[in-house]
PDB file of C-alpha atoms in Angstrom:
ATOM      1  CA  UNK A   1     117.373  65.418  76.553  1.00  0.00           C
ATOM      2  CA  UNK A   2     117.773  68.196  79.274  1.00  0.00           C
ATOM      3  CA  UNK A   3     117.275  67.604  83.108  1.00  0.00           C
ATOM      4  CA  UNK A   4     114.021  69.160  83.952  1.00  0.00           C
ATOM      5  CA  UNK A   5     114.323  70.048  87.879  1.00  0.00           C
ATOM      6  CA  UNK A   6     110.537  69.258  88.923  1.00  0.00           C
ATOM      7  CA  UNK A   7     109.989  66.392  86.501  1.00  0.00           C
ATOM      8  CA  UNK A   8     113.267  64.309  86.884  1.00  0.00           C
ATOM      9  CA  UNK A   9     113.979  65.356  90.512  1.00  0.00           C
ATOM     10  CA  UNK A  10     110.464  65.949  92.565  1.00  0.00           C
ATOM     11  CA  UNK A  11     107.718  63.380  90.648  1.00  0.00           C
ATOM     12  CA  UNK A  12     109.969  60.695  88.755  1.00  0.00           C
ATOM     13  CA  UNK A  13     113.155  61.055  90.797  1.00  0.00           C
ATOM     14  CA  UNK A  14     110.862  59.786  94.345  1.00  0.00           C
ATOM     15  CA  UNK A  15     111.074  56.673  91.631  1.00  0.00           C
ATOM     16  CA  UNK A  16     114.185  56.134  89.980  1.00  0.00           C
ATOM     17  CA  UNK A  17     116.377  58.842  89.249  1.00  0.00           C
ATOM     18  CA  UNK A  18     117.792  59.915  92.536  1.00  0.00           C
ATOM     19  CA  UNK A  19     119.288  58.929  95.987  1.00  0.00           C
ATOM     20  CA  UNK A  20     116.368  57.942  98.372  1.00  0.00           C
ATOM     21  CA  UNK A  21     117.551  60.775 100.964  1.00  0.00           C
ATOM     22  CA  UNK A  22     118.520  63.527  98.445  1.00  0.00           C
ATOM     23  CA  UNK A  23     114.996  63.183  96.583  1.00  0.00           C
ATOM     24  CA  UNK A  24     112.764  63.033  99.379  1.00  0.00           C
ATOM     25  CA  UNK A  25     114.539  66.074 101.251  1.00  0.00           C
ATOM     26  CA  UNK A  26     114.108  68.475  97.841  1.00  0.00           C
ATOM     27  CA  UNK A  27     110.822  67.092  97.240  1.00  0.00           C
ATOM     28  CA  UNK A  28     109.537  67.462 101.022  1.00  0.00           C
ATOM     29  CA  UNK A  29     111.430  71.017 101.144  1.00  0.00           C
ATOM     30  CA  UNK A  30     111.000  72.452  97.664  1.00  0.00           C
ATOM     31  CA  UNK A  31     108.184  70.244  95.926  1.00  0.00           C
ATOM     32  CA  UNK A  32     105.313  72.721  96.482  1.00  0.00           C
ATOM     33  CA  UNK A  33     107.614  76.110  95.433  1.00  0.00           C
ATOM     34  CA  UNK A  34     108.583  74.319  92.094  1.00  0.00           C
ATOM     35  CA  UNK A  35     105.367  72.972  91.412  1.00  0.00           C
ATOM     36  CA  UNK A  36     103.600  76.565  91.560  1.00  0.00           C
ATOM     37  CA  UNK A  37     106.493  78.202  89.567  1.00  0.00           C
ATOM     38  CA  UNK A  38     106.375  75.343  86.627  1.00  0.00           C
ATOM     39  CA  UNK A  39     102.217  75.694  86.553  1.00  0.00           C
ATOM     40  CA  UNK A  40     102.650  79.329  86.256  1.00  0.00           C
ATOM     41  CA  UNK A  41     105.467  78.634  83.334  1.00  0.00           C
ATOM     42  CA  UNK A  42     103.292  76.421  81.493  1.00  0.00           C
ATOM     43  CA  UNK A  43     100.467  79.032  82.037  1.00  0.00           C
ATOM     44  CA  UNK A  44     101.948  81.396  80.175  1.00  0.00           C
ATOM     45  CA  UNK A  45     104.058  79.608  77.715  1.00  0.00           C
ATOM     46  CA  UNK A  46     101.300  77.548  76.608  1.00  0.00           C
ATOM     47  CA  UNK A  47      98.040  79.756  77.224  1.00  0.00           C
ATOM     48  CA  UNK A  48      99.724  83.428  76.880  1.00  0.00           C
ATOM     49  CA  UNK A  49      98.275  83.844  80.388  1.00  0.00           C
ATOM     50  CA  UNK A  50      94.828  83.030  79.571  1.00  0.00           C
ATOM     51  CA  UNK A  51      92.211  80.466  80.624  1.00  0.00           C
ATOM     52  CA  UNK A  52      88.757  79.752  79.646  1.00  0.00           C
ATOM     53  CA  UNK A  53      87.184  81.727  82.669  1.00  0.00           C
ATOM     54  CA  UNK A  54      89.925  84.784  83.081  1.00  0.00           C
ATOM     55  CA  UNK A  55      92.744  86.456  82.073  1.00  0.00           C
ATOM     56  CA  UNK A  56      95.737  85.595  84.518  1.00  0.00           C
ATOM     57  CA  UNK A  57      95.294  88.789  86.662  1.00  0.00           C
ATOM     58  CA  UNK A  58      92.475  90.569  88.364  1.00  0.00           C
ATOM     59  CA  UNK A  59      91.365  92.528  85.624  1.00  0.00           C
ATOM     60  CA  UNK A  60      92.019  93.715  82.236  1.00  0.00           C
ATOM     61  CA  UNK A  61      93.342  97.501  83.339  1.00  0.00           C
ATOM     62  CA  UNK A  62      96.402  98.625  85.281  1.00  0.00           C
ATOM     63  CA  UNK A  63      94.372  98.805  88.525  1.00  0.00           C
ATOM     64  CA  UNK A  64      94.676  95.380  88.659  1.00  0.00           C
ATOM     65  CA  UNK A  65      98.158  95.559  89.584  1.00  0.00           C
ATOM     66  CA  UNK A  66      99.947  92.336  89.618  1.00  0.00           C
ATOM     67  CA  UNK A  67      97.127  90.436  91.647  1.00  0.00           C
ATOM     68  CA  UNK A  68      96.747  86.869  90.617  1.00  0.00           C
ATOM     69  CA  UNK A  69      93.049  86.446  89.015  1.00  0.00           C
ATOM     70  CA  UNK A  70      91.162  84.061  92.274  1.00  0.00           C
ATOM     71  CA  UNK A  71      89.904  81.293  89.787  1.00  0.00           C
ATOM     72  CA  UNK A  72      93.447  81.443  88.379  1.00  0.00           C
ATOM     73  CA  UNK A  73      94.981  81.051  91.303  1.00  0.00           C
ATOM     74  CA  UNK A  74      92.891  78.556  92.830  1.00  0.00           C
ATOM     75  CA  UNK A  75      93.561  76.401  88.647  1.00  0.00           C
ATOM     76  CA  UNK A  76      97.462  76.918  89.619  1.00  0.00           C
ATOM     77  CA  UNK A  77      97.043  75.512  93.063  1.00  0.00           C
ATOM     78  CA  UNK A  78      95.084  72.350  91.508  1.00  0.00           C
ATOM     79  CA  UNK A  79      96.682  71.840  88.712  1.00  0.00           C
ATOM     80  CA  UNK A  80     100.251  72.059  91.095  1.00  0.00           C
ATOM     81  CA  UNK A  81      98.768  69.217  93.392  1.00  0.00           C
ATOM     82  CA  UNK A  82      97.380  66.996  90.838  1.00  0.00           C
ATOM     83  CA  UNK A  83     100.117  67.029  88.019  1.00  0.00           C
ATOM     84  CA  UNK A  84     103.266  67.362  90.545  1.00  0.00           C
ATOM     85  CA  UNK A  85     101.696  65.687  93.456  1.00  0.00           C
ATOM     86  CA  UNK A  86     102.733  68.150  95.823  1.00  0.00           C
ATOM     87  CA  UNK A  87     101.195  69.905  98.547  1.00  0.00           C
ATOM     88  CA  UNK A  88     101.674  73.109 100.510  1.00  0.00           C
ATOM     89  CA  UNK A  89     103.047  71.993 103.158  1.00  0.00           C
ATOM     90  CA  UNK A  90     106.411  70.426 100.630  1.00  0.00           C
ATOM     91  CA  UNK A  91     107.975  73.960 101.327  1.00  0.00           C
ATOM     92  CA  UNK A  92     110.643  75.067 103.527  1.00  0.00           C
ATOM     93  CA  UNK A  93     107.631  77.691 104.905  1.00  0.00           C
ATOM     94  CA  UNK A  94     107.803  81.091 104.146  1.00  0.00           C
ATOM     95  CA  UNK A  95     105.332  81.115 101.100  1.00  0.00           C
ATOM     96  CA  UNK A  96     103.893  84.119 100.497  1.00  0.00           C
ATOM     97  CA  UNK A  97     100.748  84.022 102.328  1.00  0.00           C
ATOM     98  CA  UNK A  98      98.223  86.009 100.235  1.00  0.00           C
ATOM     99  CA  UNK A  99     100.144  85.033  96.905  1.00  0.00           C
ATOM    100  CA  UNK A 100      97.625  86.037  94.502  1.00  0.00           C
ATOM    101  CA  UNK A 101      97.871  89.644  95.608  1.00  0.00           C
ATOM    102  CA  UNK A 102     101.109  89.934  94.150  1.00  0.00           C
ATOM    103  CA  UNK A 103     102.184  87.733  90.833  1.00  0.00           C
ATOM    104  CA  UNK A 104     105.862  89.439  91.515  1.00  0.00           C
ATOM    105  CA  UNK A 105     106.437  88.072  94.895  1.00  0.00           C
ATOM    106  CA  UNK A 106     105.171  84.459  94.212  1.00  0.00           C
ATOM    107  CA  UNK A 107     107.318  84.196  91.106  1.00  0.00           C
ATOM    108  CA  UNK A 108     110.814  85.665  93.426  1.00  0.00           C
ATOM    109  CA  UNK A 109     109.803  83.406  96.322  1.00  0.00           C
ATOM    110  CA  UNK A 110     109.408  80.894  93.691  1.00  0.00           C
ATOM    111  CA  UNK A 111     112.429  81.589  91.533  1.00  0.00           C
ATOM    112  CA  UNK A 112     115.081  81.727  94.828  1.00  0.00           C
ATOM    113  CA  UNK A 113     113.590  78.025  96.037  1.00  0.00           C
ATOM    114  CA  UNK A 114     114.455  76.535  92.828  1.00  0.00           C
ATOM    115  CA  UNK A 115     118.215  78.442  93.385  1.00  0.00           C
ATOM    116  CA  UNK A 116     118.638  77.088  96.662  1.00  0.00           C
ATOM    117  CA  UNK A 117     117.039  73.291  95.309  1.00  0.00           C
ATOM    118  CA  UNK A 118     119.900  73.493  92.605  1.00  0.00           C
ATOM    119  CA  UNK A 119     122.551  74.562  94.537  1.00  0.00           C
ATOM    120  CA  UNK A 120     122.050  71.260  96.840  1.00  0.00           C
ATOM    121  CA  UNK A 121     121.744  69.377  94.060  1.00  0.00           C
ATOM    122  CA  UNK A 122     124.755  70.239  92.651  1.00  0.00           C
ATOM    123  CA  UNK A 123     126.426  70.500  95.964  1.00  0.00           C
ATOM    124  CA  UNK A 124     125.535  67.008  96.947  1.00  0.00           C
ATOM    125  CA  UNK A 125     126.403  65.852  93.205  1.00  0.00           C
ATOM    126  CA  UNK A 126     130.148  67.503  93.935  1.00  0.00           C
ATOM    127  CA  UNK A 127     130.779  66.012  97.241  1.00  0.00           C
ATOM    128  CA  UNK A 128     129.757  62.479  96.415  1.00  0.00           C
ATOM    129  CA  UNK A 129     131.889  62.658  93.326  1.00  0.00           C
ATOM    130  CA  UNK A 130     134.494  63.658  95.676  1.00  0.00           C
ATOM    131  CA  UNK A 131     134.240  60.821  97.956  1.00  0.00           C
ATOM    132  CA  UNK A 132     134.058  58.736  95.634  1.00  0.00           C
ATOM    133  CA  UNK A 133     136.993  59.337  94.022  1.00  0.00           C
ATOM    134  CA  UNK A 134     138.127  59.570  96.962  1.00  0.00           C
ATOM    135  CA  UNK A 135     137.602  55.825  98.239  1.00  0.00           C
ATOM    136  CA  UNK A 136     138.491  54.759  94.688  1.00  0.00           C
ATOM    137  CA  UNK A 137     142.071  56.261  95.037  1.00  0.00           C
ATOM    138  CA  UNK A 138     142.192  54.810  98.554  1.00  0.00           C
ATOM    139  CA  UNK A 139     142.330  58.460 100.127  1.00  0.00           C
ATOM    140  CA  UNK A 140     139.900  57.622 102.743  1.00  0.00           C
TER     141      UNK A 140
END
């Protein structure tokens, strides 16, 4: 089964899958944007962007632009918090101030944060392996 960034490193990782300091820092710094992006993804993949009350966007015409419906945004916030146990404070800062105004801004921010989190995880894994090999080879 392939690793899932959010569940393995944010939710479950805090319990058993990654080093203590690493998983805590990833959770604290990237948990919110990762949870929001996964929640939006699930909204589209599993529900086609529709909810019982609303479509994803703030209206059925092009005049709605890319504004996220208020009801959908409230559901995204609730689901991100409930499903992934994160809060808006679990972010490095800079989360769009009015995220429902433009879904593209939210999505691009979340993608950038996901790239940063993956970079930190990859860099940490490579440095850990490098140090481990150095210790085993007696190069410390």
